[in-house]
Short mmCIF file of C-alpha atoms and ligand atoms in Angstrom, two decimals:
data_model
loop_
_atom_site.label_atom_id
_atom_site.label_comp_id
_atom_site.label_asym_id
_atom_site.label_seq_id
_atom_site.Cartn_x
_atom_site.Cartn_y
_atom_site.Cartn_z
CA MET A 113 106.40 78.23 116.38
CA LYS A 114 104.18 78.20 119.37
CA LYS A 115 100.48 78.02 119.09
CA LEU A 116 98.53 81.37 119.19
CA ALA A 117 96.93 80.74 122.60
CA GLU A 118 100.31 79.93 124.13
CA VAL A 119 101.78 83.09 122.65
CA LEU A 120 98.96 85.29 123.87
CA LYS A 121 99.62 84.22 127.43
CA ASP A 122 102.82 86.25 127.56
CA TRP A 123 102.30 88.66 124.66
CA GLU A 124 99.40 91.13 123.81
CA ALA A 125 98.67 91.48 120.14
CA VAL A 126 97.79 94.97 118.97
CA ILE A 127 95.99 95.27 115.64
CA GLY A 128 94.75 98.22 113.50
CA LEU A 129 92.93 97.90 110.23
CA GLU A 130 92.79 99.95 107.15
CA ILE A 131 89.66 98.95 105.06
CA HIS A 132 88.97 100.13 101.55
CA THR A 133 85.50 100.06 100.28
CA GLU A 134 84.46 100.66 96.79
CA LEU A 135 81.07 102.44 96.47
CA THR A 136 79.71 99.84 93.96
CA ALA A 137 76.29 101.18 94.46
CA LEU A 138 76.97 104.44 92.61
CA ASN A 139 76.63 104.74 88.86
CA THR A 140 79.56 106.87 88.18
CA LYS A 141 83.24 107.57 89.17
CA MET A 142 84.37 109.97 91.85
CA PHE A 143 85.34 113.03 89.71
CA CYS A 144 83.88 112.35 86.31
CA ASP A 145 80.90 110.83 85.00
CA CYS A 146 82.40 107.62 83.57
CA LYS A 147 80.27 104.59 84.17
CA LEU A 148 81.29 102.40 87.13
CA SER A 149 81.31 98.77 86.18
CA HIS A 150 83.26 95.77 87.13
CA THR A 151 82.17 93.68 84.15
CA ASP A 152 82.68 96.14 80.94
CA PRO A 153 85.57 95.29 78.60
CA PRO A 154 88.86 96.83 79.78
CA ASN A 155 89.43 100.52 79.15
CA THR A 156 85.91 101.13 77.89
CA ASN A 157 84.84 103.56 80.72
CA VAL A 158 87.65 106.29 80.46
CA CYS A 159 87.80 110.00 79.88
CA PRO A 160 90.27 112.73 80.22
CA VAL A 161 89.59 113.19 83.79
CA CYS A 162 90.21 109.74 84.98
CA LEU A 163 93.11 109.19 82.48
CA GLY A 164 94.82 112.25 84.04
CA MET A 165 94.98 114.39 81.06
CA PRO A 166 96.57 117.79 81.60
CA GLY A 167 93.91 120.42 82.06
CA ALA A 168 91.06 118.13 82.74
CA LEU A 169 88.93 119.34 85.79
CA PRO A 170 87.48 117.10 88.36
CA VAL A 171 83.91 117.48 89.46
CA PRO A 172 83.09 115.64 92.81
CA ASN A 173 80.36 113.10 92.85
CA GLN A 174 77.59 114.27 95.26
CA LYS A 175 76.25 110.64 95.76
CA ALA A 176 79.74 109.49 96.87
CA ILE A 177 79.81 112.19 99.51
CA GLU A 178 76.39 111.13 100.70
CA ALA A 179 77.53 107.69 100.98
CA ILE A 180 80.67 108.50 103.06
CA VAL A 181 78.57 110.82 105.33
CA MET A 182 76.09 107.88 105.81
CA ALA A 183 78.99 105.62 106.64
CA GLY A 184 80.36 108.09 109.13
CA LEU A 185 76.91 108.54 110.83
CA ALA A 186 76.45 104.59 110.99
CA THR A 187 79.82 104.46 112.77
CA ASN A 188 79.52 107.32 115.21
CA CYS A 189 82.02 109.51 113.46
CA LYS A 190 82.03 113.25 113.75
CA ILE A 191 81.17 114.74 110.39
CA GLN A 192 83.48 117.45 109.64
CA PRO A 193 81.97 120.84 108.59
CA ARG A 194 84.95 121.57 106.41
CA SER A 195 87.51 119.07 104.94
CA TYR A 196 89.71 118.97 101.93
CA PHE A 197 90.91 116.97 99.01
CA TYR A 198 94.76 116.49 98.76
CA ARG A 199 97.11 115.34 96.05
CA LYS A 200 99.08 112.31 96.99
CA HIS A 201 102.14 112.08 94.63
CA TYR A 202 103.69 108.75 93.39
CA PHE A 203 104.77 107.31 90.14
CA TYR A 204 103.14 104.14 88.99
CA PRO A 205 101.07 103.28 85.81
CA ASP A 206 97.89 102.47 87.84
CA MET A 207 97.42 106.25 88.29
CA SER A 208 98.48 108.04 85.03
CA LYS A 209 98.31 111.64 86.51
CA ASN A 210 100.96 110.58 88.90
CA PHE A 211 98.93 111.62 92.00
CA GLN A 212 95.85 110.26 93.85
CA THR A 213 93.11 112.65 94.89
CA THR A 214 92.64 111.71 98.52
CA GLN A 215 92.01 113.51 101.82
CA GLY A 216 94.60 115.07 104.14
CA PRO A 217 94.67 115.37 107.88
CA VAL A 218 90.90 116.36 108.07
CA ALA A 219 88.45 113.86 106.50
CA PHE A 220 84.85 113.90 105.94
CA CYS A 221 84.47 111.52 109.00
CA MET A 222 86.63 111.67 112.13
CA TYR A 223 86.68 109.80 115.54
CA GLY A 224 84.04 107.21 115.34
CA ARG A 225 83.28 103.91 117.13
CA LEU A 226 82.01 100.44 116.31
CA ASP A 227 80.98 98.24 119.18
CA LEU A 228 82.40 94.80 118.32
CA GLU A 229 80.43 91.75 119.40
CA VAL A 230 82.60 88.63 120.09
CA ARG A 231 80.92 85.51 120.90
CA GLY A 232 81.47 81.75 120.83
CA GLN A 233 84.87 80.27 120.10
CA GLY A 234 86.35 83.56 119.21
CA ALA A 235 85.85 84.92 122.58
CA MET A 236 88.13 82.45 124.17
CA GLU A 237 91.00 83.78 122.22
CA ARG A 238 91.14 86.80 124.46
CA PRO A 239 92.74 85.63 127.76
CA ASP A 240 93.08 89.00 129.60
CA PHE A 241 90.56 90.22 132.05
CA THR A 242 90.58 93.86 131.02
CA ILE A 243 87.39 93.08 129.07
CA LYS A 244 84.10 92.44 130.66
CA LYS A 245 82.74 89.00 129.63
CA GLU A 246 79.18 87.97 129.87
CA VAL A 247 78.23 84.70 131.52
CA ASP A 248 78.64 82.70 128.09
CA GLY A 249 82.04 84.31 127.66
CA SER A 250 80.91 86.77 125.02
CA TYR A 251 81.91 90.46 125.19
CA VAL A 252 81.49 93.84 123.54
CA ALA A 253 84.85 95.65 122.54
CA PRO A 254 84.36 99.27 121.60
CA ILE A 255 86.77 99.84 118.65
CA GLN A 256 87.71 103.35 117.96
CA ILE A 257 87.71 104.66 114.26
CA LEU A 258 90.22 107.42 113.51
CA ARG A 259 88.64 108.37 110.32
CA ILE A 260 86.90 107.60 107.21
CA HIS A 261 88.15 109.41 104.13
CA MET A 262 87.26 109.71 100.55
CA GLU A 263 89.55 108.86 97.71
CA GLU A 264 89.80 107.50 94.18
CA ASP A 265 90.83 103.97 93.18
CA ALA A 266 93.63 103.23 90.98
CA ALA A 267 93.64 101.23 87.72
CA LYS A 268 93.54 97.47 88.04
CA MET A 269 96.77 95.77 86.96
CA VAL A 270 97.32 92.30 85.97
CA HIS A 271 100.80 90.73 86.12
CA VAL A 272 101.02 88.13 83.61
CA GLY A 273 103.10 85.12 84.42
CA GLY A 274 103.95 86.19 87.91
CA VAL A 275 103.84 84.44 91.21
CA ASP A 276 100.91 85.38 93.49
CA GLY A 277 99.98 88.34 91.32
CA ARG A 278 103.31 90.13 92.17
CA ILE A 279 105.01 92.44 89.64
CA ALA A 280 108.51 91.32 90.30
CA SER A 281 108.32 87.94 88.64
CA ALA A 282 105.89 88.92 85.73
CA SER A 283 106.71 88.82 82.08
CA LYS A 284 104.27 91.60 81.21
CA SER A 285 101.69 93.83 83.00
CA LEU A 286 98.11 94.77 81.74
CA ILE A 287 96.27 97.82 82.89
CA ASP A 288 92.44 98.42 83.03
CA TYR A 289 91.63 101.97 83.66
CA ASN A 290 87.80 101.37 84.17
CA ARG A 291 88.54 101.17 87.92
CA CYS A 292 90.82 104.37 87.84
CA GLY A 293 88.86 107.10 89.58
CA ALA A 294 86.20 104.79 91.10
CA PRO A 295 84.92 106.23 94.51
CA LEU A 296 86.58 104.52 97.44
CA ILE A 297 86.28 105.15 101.17
CA GLU A 298 89.03 104.19 103.44
CA LEU A 299 88.23 103.39 107.21
CA VAL A 300 91.11 103.52 109.49
CA THR A 301 90.84 102.04 113.07
CA LYS A 302 92.79 102.89 116.08
CA PRO A 303 95.04 99.95 117.25
CA ASP A 304 92.30 98.75 119.49
CA LEU A 305 92.00 95.17 118.26
CA ARG A 306 93.60 92.32 120.29
CA THR A 307 93.09 89.07 118.46
CA PRO A 308 92.92 87.80 114.90
CA GLU A 309 89.22 86.84 115.62
CA GLU A 310 88.43 90.41 116.75
CA ALA A 311 90.02 91.76 113.45
CA ARG A 312 88.06 89.31 111.43
CA LEU A 313 84.66 90.20 113.22
CA PHE A 314 85.39 93.74 112.83
CA MET A 315 85.70 93.44 109.10
CA GLU A 316 82.62 91.24 108.98
CA GLN A 317 80.35 93.64 111.18
CA LEU A 318 81.61 96.66 109.43
CA ARG A 319 80.75 94.87 106.16
CA GLN A 320 77.21 94.17 107.55
CA VAL A 321 76.85 97.86 108.17
CA PHE A 322 78.04 98.90 104.74
CA LEU A 323 75.75 96.43 103.08
CA THR A 324 72.81 97.62 105.06
CA LEU A 325 73.59 101.21 104.01
CA GLY A 326 73.41 99.88 100.40
CA ILE A 327 76.57 101.86 99.48
CA SER A 328 78.57 98.95 98.20
CA ASP A 329 78.21 95.15 97.28
CA CYS A 330 81.19 94.70 99.79
CA SER A 331 82.55 91.76 97.83
CA LEU A 332 85.92 90.58 99.18
CA GLU A 333 86.11 88.11 96.48
CA HIS A 334 85.86 90.85 93.68
CA GLY A 335 87.83 93.31 95.54
CA SER A 336 85.14 95.81 96.45
CA MET A 337 86.27 95.40 100.03
CA ARG A 338 89.92 95.18 100.80
CA CYS A 339 91.78 95.27 103.92
CA ASP A 340 95.42 95.95 105.19
CA GLY A 341 96.25 94.58 108.61
CA ASN A 342 98.76 96.49 111.00
CA VAL A 343 100.05 94.38 113.94
CA SER A 344 102.55 94.59 116.77
CA VAL A 345 103.09 92.56 120.00
CA ARG A 346 104.16 93.74 123.33
CA ARG A 347 104.69 91.94 126.78
CA ARG A 348 101.51 91.78 128.74
CA GLY A 349 101.14 94.69 131.06
CA ASP A 350 103.46 96.85 128.87
CA HIS A 351 101.67 100.03 127.66
CA ARG A 352 104.14 101.13 125.05
CA LEU A 353 103.27 99.99 121.42
CA GLY A 354 105.61 97.66 119.73
CA THR A 355 106.92 98.19 116.24
CA LYS A 356 104.26 97.15 113.59
CA THR A 357 104.36 95.44 110.36
CA GLU A 358 101.67 95.96 107.78
CA ILE A 359 100.23 93.04 105.89
CA LYS A 360 98.65 93.46 102.42
CA ASN A 361 96.80 91.15 100.25
CA LEU A 362 94.19 90.04 102.77
CA ASN A 363 91.33 89.40 100.29
CA SER A 364 89.21 86.92 102.44
CA PHE A 365 88.10 86.80 106.18
CA LYS A 366 90.24 83.75 106.47
CA SER A 367 93.38 85.50 104.96
CA LEU A 368 92.96 88.23 107.37
CA HIS A 369 92.61 86.00 110.38
CA ASP A 370 95.29 83.62 109.49
CA ALA A 371 97.68 86.19 108.38
CA LEU A 372 97.53 88.18 111.63
CA GLU A 373 97.81 84.88 113.60
CA TYR A 374 100.94 84.01 111.63
CA GLU A 375 102.38 87.34 112.04
CA ILE A 376 101.69 87.52 115.88
CA ARG A 377 103.48 84.15 116.36
CA ARG A 378 106.34 85.10 114.15
CA GLN A 379 106.87 88.52 115.94
CA ALA A 380 106.72 86.97 119.38
CA GLU A 381 109.30 84.33 118.26
CA VAL A 382 111.68 87.03 116.74
CA LEU A 383 111.37 89.01 120.07
CA GLU A 384 111.93 86.00 122.36
CA GLY A 385 114.85 85.14 120.27
CA GLY A 386 116.46 88.45 121.08
CA GLY A 387 115.74 89.86 117.65
CA ILE A 388 114.10 93.14 116.65
CA ILE A 389 110.96 93.75 114.47
CA ARG A 390 111.61 95.96 111.51
CA GLN A 391 108.83 98.32 110.49
CA GLU A 392 107.84 96.87 107.08
CA THR A 393 105.23 95.93 104.63
CA ARG A 394 104.59 92.16 104.37
CA HIS A 395 102.77 90.29 101.79
CA TRP A 396 100.51 87.16 102.80
CA GLU A 397 101.05 84.03 100.76
CA PRO A 398 97.91 82.02 101.26
CA SER A 399 99.53 78.96 99.44
CA LYS A 400 102.42 78.82 101.80
CA ARG A 401 100.46 80.09 104.77
CA ARG A 402 103.14 82.67 105.75
CA THR A 403 103.94 86.40 105.35
CA VAL A 404 107.02 87.48 103.70
CA THR A 405 108.64 90.88 103.37
CA MET A 406 107.49 93.05 100.54
CA ARG A 407 109.25 96.30 101.31
CA VAL A 408 111.13 97.76 104.29
CA LYS A 409 110.05 101.11 105.61
CA GLU A 410 113.05 103.05 106.85
CA THR A 411 111.71 106.61 106.43
CA ALA A 412 108.29 107.88 106.13
CA ASP A 413 107.15 107.90 102.44
CA ASP A 414 107.12 111.45 101.16
CA TYR A 415 104.23 111.78 98.99
CA ARG A 416 104.40 115.66 98.74
CA MET A 417 100.83 115.88 100.01
CA TYR A 418 99.10 119.23 99.49
CA PRO A 419 95.59 120.45 99.04
CA ASP A 420 94.25 119.93 95.50
CA PRO A 421 94.12 123.40 93.84
CA ASP A 422 91.36 122.05 91.49
CA LEU A 423 89.11 121.16 94.42
CA ALA A 424 87.90 123.81 96.74
CA PRO A 425 87.58 123.21 100.49
CA PHE A 426 84.46 121.05 101.05
CA ASP A 427 81.82 122.50 103.36
CA LEU A 428 79.07 120.34 104.38
CA SER A 429 75.88 122.12 105.51
CA GLN A 430 73.91 120.85 108.58
CA ALA A 431 70.96 120.37 106.30
CA PHE A 432 73.01 118.15 104.01
CA VAL A 433 74.25 116.10 106.96
CA ASP A 434 70.54 115.84 108.34
CA TYR A 435 69.31 114.82 104.80
CA CYS A 436 72.07 111.90 104.95
CA ARG A 437 71.15 111.04 108.56
CA ALA A 438 67.46 110.63 107.42
CA ARG A 439 68.72 108.10 104.77
CA VAL A 440 70.43 105.76 107.24
CA PRO A 441 68.27 102.70 107.63
CA GLU A 442 67.85 100.58 110.83
CA LEU A 443 71.37 99.19 111.41
CA PRO A 444 72.17 95.65 112.04
CA ALA A 445 72.71 96.08 115.90
CA ALA A 446 69.51 97.79 116.34
CA LYS A 447 67.67 95.23 114.20
CA ARG A 448 69.18 92.40 116.16
CA ASP A 449 67.92 94.08 119.49
CA ARG A 450 64.52 94.54 118.01
CA TYR A 451 64.37 90.79 116.80
CA VAL A 452 65.29 89.73 120.39
CA ALA A 453 62.77 91.96 122.04
CA ALA A 454 59.99 91.60 119.68
CA TYR A 455 60.19 88.05 118.61
CA GLY A 456 62.13 86.44 121.47
CA LEU A 457 64.72 85.22 119.10
CA ARG A 458 68.18 84.03 120.51
CA HIS A 459 70.69 86.62 120.35
CA ARG A 460 73.07 84.59 118.04
CA ASP A 461 70.20 83.87 115.61
CA ALA A 462 69.02 87.62 115.58
CA SER A 463 72.53 88.65 114.80
CA GLN A 464 72.85 86.41 112.00
CA ILE A 465 69.58 87.31 110.39
CA ALA A 466 70.20 91.21 111.12
CA GLY A 467 73.66 91.06 109.51
CA ASP A 468 72.43 90.68 105.94
CA PRO A 469 69.80 93.02 104.78
CA THR A 470 68.47 90.73 102.23
CA THR A 471 67.96 87.97 104.73
CA ALA A 472 66.53 90.29 107.11
CA GLN A 473 63.93 91.63 104.75
CA PHE A 474 62.99 88.06 103.92
CA PHE A 475 62.68 87.06 107.39
CA GLU A 476 60.46 90.06 108.30
CA ASN A 477 58.18 89.46 105.47
CA ALA A 478 57.78 85.74 106.26
CA ALA A 479 57.36 86.49 109.86
CA ARG A 480 54.53 88.91 109.01
CA LEU A 481 52.73 86.11 107.19
CA ALA A 482 53.20 83.65 110.09
CA PRO A 483 53.01 85.74 113.29
CA GLU A 484 52.25 82.76 115.46
CA SER A 485 55.37 80.89 114.46
CA VAL A 486 58.10 83.62 114.11
CA ALA A 487 60.82 81.64 115.93
CA THR A 488 60.27 78.67 113.51
CA VAL A 489 60.48 81.14 110.61
CA ALA A 490 64.01 82.30 112.01
CA ASN A 491 64.98 78.70 112.38
CA ILE A 492 64.12 77.76 108.74
CA VAL A 493 65.70 81.00 107.48
CA ILE A 494 68.96 80.31 109.45
CA ASN A 495 69.16 76.51 108.81
CA MET A 496 67.41 75.60 105.49
CA ILE A 497 67.72 78.26 103.02
CA PRO A 498 71.00 79.17 101.40
CA ALA A 499 70.65 82.42 99.49
CA THR A 500 70.62 80.56 96.28
CA GLU A 501 67.31 78.80 96.74
CA ARG A 502 64.31 80.30 95.07
CA VAL A 503 61.78 79.77 97.93
CA THR A 504 59.43 82.43 98.57
CA GLU A 505 58.53 84.18 101.79
CA ALA A 506 54.99 82.73 101.68
CA GLN A 507 56.40 79.30 101.35
CA VAL A 508 58.58 79.70 104.39
CA ALA A 509 55.65 81.14 106.41
CA SER A 510 53.34 78.10 105.51
CA LEU A 511 56.25 75.69 106.34
CA ALA A 512 56.79 77.41 109.68
CA THR A 513 53.05 76.91 110.64
CA LEU A 514 53.17 73.35 109.60
CA LEU A 515 56.25 72.77 111.87
CA SER A 516 54.83 74.55 114.86
CA GLN A 517 51.59 72.52 114.50
CA ASP A 518 53.80 69.36 114.73
CA ALA A 519 52.27 68.30 111.42
CA ILE A 520 55.85 67.59 110.02
CA THR A 521 59.36 67.00 111.42
CA PHE A 522 62.38 69.02 110.57
CA ALA A 523 63.66 66.50 108.23
CA GLN A 524 60.36 66.45 106.44
CA ALA A 525 60.57 70.20 106.15
CA ARG A 526 63.81 70.10 104.42
CA GLU A 527 62.31 67.66 101.80
CA VAL A 528 59.23 69.80 101.40
CA LEU A 529 61.57 72.95 100.81
CA GLU A 530 63.37 71.16 98.01
CA LEU A 531 60.10 70.08 96.41
CA VAL A 532 58.67 73.59 96.30
CA ASP A 533 61.99 75.38 95.51
CA GLY A 534 61.37 77.29 92.36
CA THR A 535 57.75 76.75 92.14
CA HIS A 536 54.73 78.50 93.50
CA LYS A 537 53.37 75.52 95.29
CA ASP A 538 52.22 75.83 98.83
CA PRO A 539 53.89 73.52 101.25
CA GLN A 540 50.56 72.55 102.89
CA THR A 541 49.47 71.17 99.65
CA VAL A 542 52.87 69.34 99.11
CA VAL A 543 52.54 67.74 102.48
CA ASP A 544 49.02 66.55 101.82
CA GLU A 545 50.03 65.17 98.33
CA GLN A 546 53.01 63.40 99.70
CA GLY A 547 51.19 61.98 102.57
CA MET A 548 53.66 63.53 104.90
CA ARG A 549 51.46 64.51 107.63
CA GLN A 550 52.42 62.97 110.89
CA SER A 551 50.55 60.46 112.72
CA THR A 552 49.05 61.98 115.88
CA ASP A 553 47.12 58.74 116.53
CA ALA A 554 47.88 58.14 120.18
CA ASN A 555 47.36 54.46 120.13
CA ALA A 556 49.88 54.00 117.18
CA LEU A 557 52.47 56.12 119.01
CA ALA A 558 51.99 54.32 122.27
CA THR A 559 52.44 51.02 120.60
CA THR A 560 55.86 52.17 119.00
CA VAL A 561 56.94 53.57 122.37
CA ASP A 562 56.28 50.28 124.20
CA GLU A 563 58.06 48.33 121.59
CA VAL A 564 61.19 50.51 121.69
CA LEU A 565 61.26 50.47 125.59
CA ALA A 566 60.97 46.70 125.55
CA ARG A 567 64.06 46.22 123.48
CA CYS A 568 66.18 49.08 124.87
CA ALA A 569 66.39 47.85 128.54
CA ASP A 570 70.03 49.21 128.76
CA GLN A 571 68.97 52.71 128.13
CA VAL A 572 65.92 52.46 130.24
CA ARG A 573 68.26 51.47 133.09
CA GLN A 574 70.58 54.46 132.26
CA TYR A 575 67.78 56.84 132.35
CA GLY A 576 66.79 55.41 135.77
CA GLU A 577 70.24 56.08 137.03
CA GLY A 578 70.12 59.67 136.19
CA ASN A 579 71.35 59.94 132.55
CA LYS A 580 68.36 61.74 131.17
CA LYS A 581 70.21 62.30 127.85
CA VAL A 582 69.49 58.78 126.72
CA ILE A 583 65.96 60.02 125.88
CA GLY A 584 67.42 61.38 122.77
CA TYR A 585 68.59 58.10 121.67
CA LEU A 586 64.99 56.58 122.46
CA VAL A 587 63.28 59.24 120.41
CA GLY A 588 65.62 58.23 117.57
CA GLN A 589 64.60 54.53 117.73
CA CYS A 590 60.78 55.49 117.90
CA MET A 591 61.35 57.63 114.81
CA LYS A 592 63.11 54.87 113.16
CA ALA A 593 60.37 52.24 114.08
CA SER A 594 57.60 54.60 112.75
CA LYS A 595 59.65 55.16 109.68
CA GLY A 596 59.54 58.96 110.40
CA THR A 597 55.84 59.21 110.50
CA GLY A 598 55.66 59.70 114.19
CA ASN A 599 56.21 62.93 115.68
CA PRO A 600 59.25 63.38 117.72
CA LYS A 601 57.98 65.89 120.30
CA ARG A 602 55.04 63.44 121.00
CA PHE A 603 57.35 60.55 121.25
CA ASN A 604 59.46 62.45 123.67
CA GLN A 605 56.50 63.32 125.92
CA LEU A 606 55.10 59.80 125.97
CA LEU A 607 58.62 58.38 126.66
CA LYS A 608 59.01 60.64 129.65
CA GLU A 609 55.67 59.58 130.92
CA ARG A 610 56.58 55.92 130.79
CA LEU A 611 60.13 56.33 132.13
CA GLU A 612 59.14 58.67 134.96
CA ASN A 613 56.58 56.22 136.26
P1 LIG B 156 101.48 104.64 108.97
O1 LIG B 156 101.82 106.11 109.09
O2 LIG B 156 102.47 103.55 109.09
O3 LIG B 156 100.44 104.45 107.88
P2 LIG B 156 99.34 105.09 110.86
O4 LIG B 156 99.63 105.73 112.14
O5 LIG B 156 98.77 105.73 109.60
O6 LIG B 156 100.63 104.35 110.31
O7 LIG B 156 98.38 103.89 111.20
C1 LIG B 156 97.96 102.93 110.21
C2 LIG B 156 97.29 101.74 110.81
O8 LIG B 156 98.16 101.13 111.75
C3 LIG B 156 96.25 102.23 111.85
O9 LIG B 156 95.07 101.20 111.72
C4 LIG B 156 96.77 102.11 113.30
O10 LIG B 156 95.73 101.80 114.05
C5 LIG B 156 97.67 100.94 113.16
N1 LIG B 156 98.80 101.07 114.02
C6 LIG B 156 99.63 102.17 114.24
N2 LIG B 156 100.56 101.84 115.15
C7 LIG B 156 100.37 100.51 115.34
C8 LIG B 156 101.21 99.61 116.17
N3 LIG B 156 102.19 99.96 117.00
N4 LIG B 156 100.83 98.50 116.25
C9 LIG B 156 99.72 98.00 115.45
N5 LIG B 156 98.92 98.73 114.69
C10 LIG B 156 99.34 100.08 114.78
MG1 LIG B 157 98.60 105.15 107.06
ZN1 LIG B 158 86.35 109.40 83.42
#
């Protein structure tokens, strides 16, 4: 098969996503008061309602409605004043009442938009010029959201002895009804995405919004956020939609990206060979890095959808929507813009910090303690502290101050972080204890610089010929010669003075 970049010259990929998010932040299920838990022993959180016993009546969880309205407001959806719950009928043991309660044509949230930011390497995947790119190649693509609807999750099934978790090859299947009836929101996009990278970023940026709202832990690994990818291809310039396939089992950002890439290349190859694409559901096999047919869709599935007679039409008052709006916190995009404007952070760094609410909170607290060194705080947060480390905001603030005073180097800062990790020690004290403070003794530094220049005649000549980059090498030599005690910034200054004269 051809490479993706090659394929995308002739073909345009059209992608729409269906993203399920379980509202794990809630305490109870969607229509009963059973506890919501991923860790309790199987089938311990069940009752007549979520087991689908005849006659048991559902009671909607108000917290779940609040969460979906917040999700809708955060993605510019129109909140519907009246919407309905439907019954979607099917037979499978993961839903013992034989229908799933979900929403029909009118969902709580309709017609939204998420402005997708595409930067860096990923921005290069999109070869067409219908999109306005910035100088650095980045762009913003408005992705329309068709709807976000509320539904209940099905039970979790484990197919023992099967291949890739599929039932066909299993020797037996186990069911855990703890998940049955869990509150789930499904977001459906219009087919507005054009590359696998855009799809991946959409999922990532939506995840950041939902994390910031605090409605779910959004764990792809544990299945609280799940995605189906719909994809078709068409000749560039063609405005009709091609026949799509739907890919299931995309349980990581990488699977989502790689499965779409594979499927785009496969479809283009089939069409170039004169074949046709069947509308079907396909399964991503991560081990073989390919998609395979799961079931062919010849006719629309008939779920006998009708409004649930046990649940009245849902009227949302303006007061309720306003109440939800007041609970929507500052969202990642606004936070990012504020960091750029208020602290002068680089756009990319600001995005990275603003994307994760825990990191953002940590950064802001540390920045407040070191207002003179906010850019350095950001640098430490991004480059030095993986989430698992137990470093405090005060320690980061103190370290940032040391760095901006040139008292230590970045390499030393890493060491200091390791030394204070899990303790309440102040980095300033550690630096003094370890004798790390950098020599700012001008004479000592000058001697080192002269030594290095004397033995690096080659680089000195190159610098003279206009290759200014060799100064990096010379600074490195000075650092080595001073055994890391000299300050690289000062070395750089001194070297420049010498070389320019
Ligand atoms: P279905 O009835 O097969 O479920 P929908 O119209 O409900 O299809 O759309 C499901 C998802 O598929 C949406 O995200 C939508 O954007 C996407 N989609 C629809 N048609 C196409 C197409 N031709 N190519 C790619 N994606 C599509
Ligand atoms: Mg659909
Ligand atoms: Zn229950």
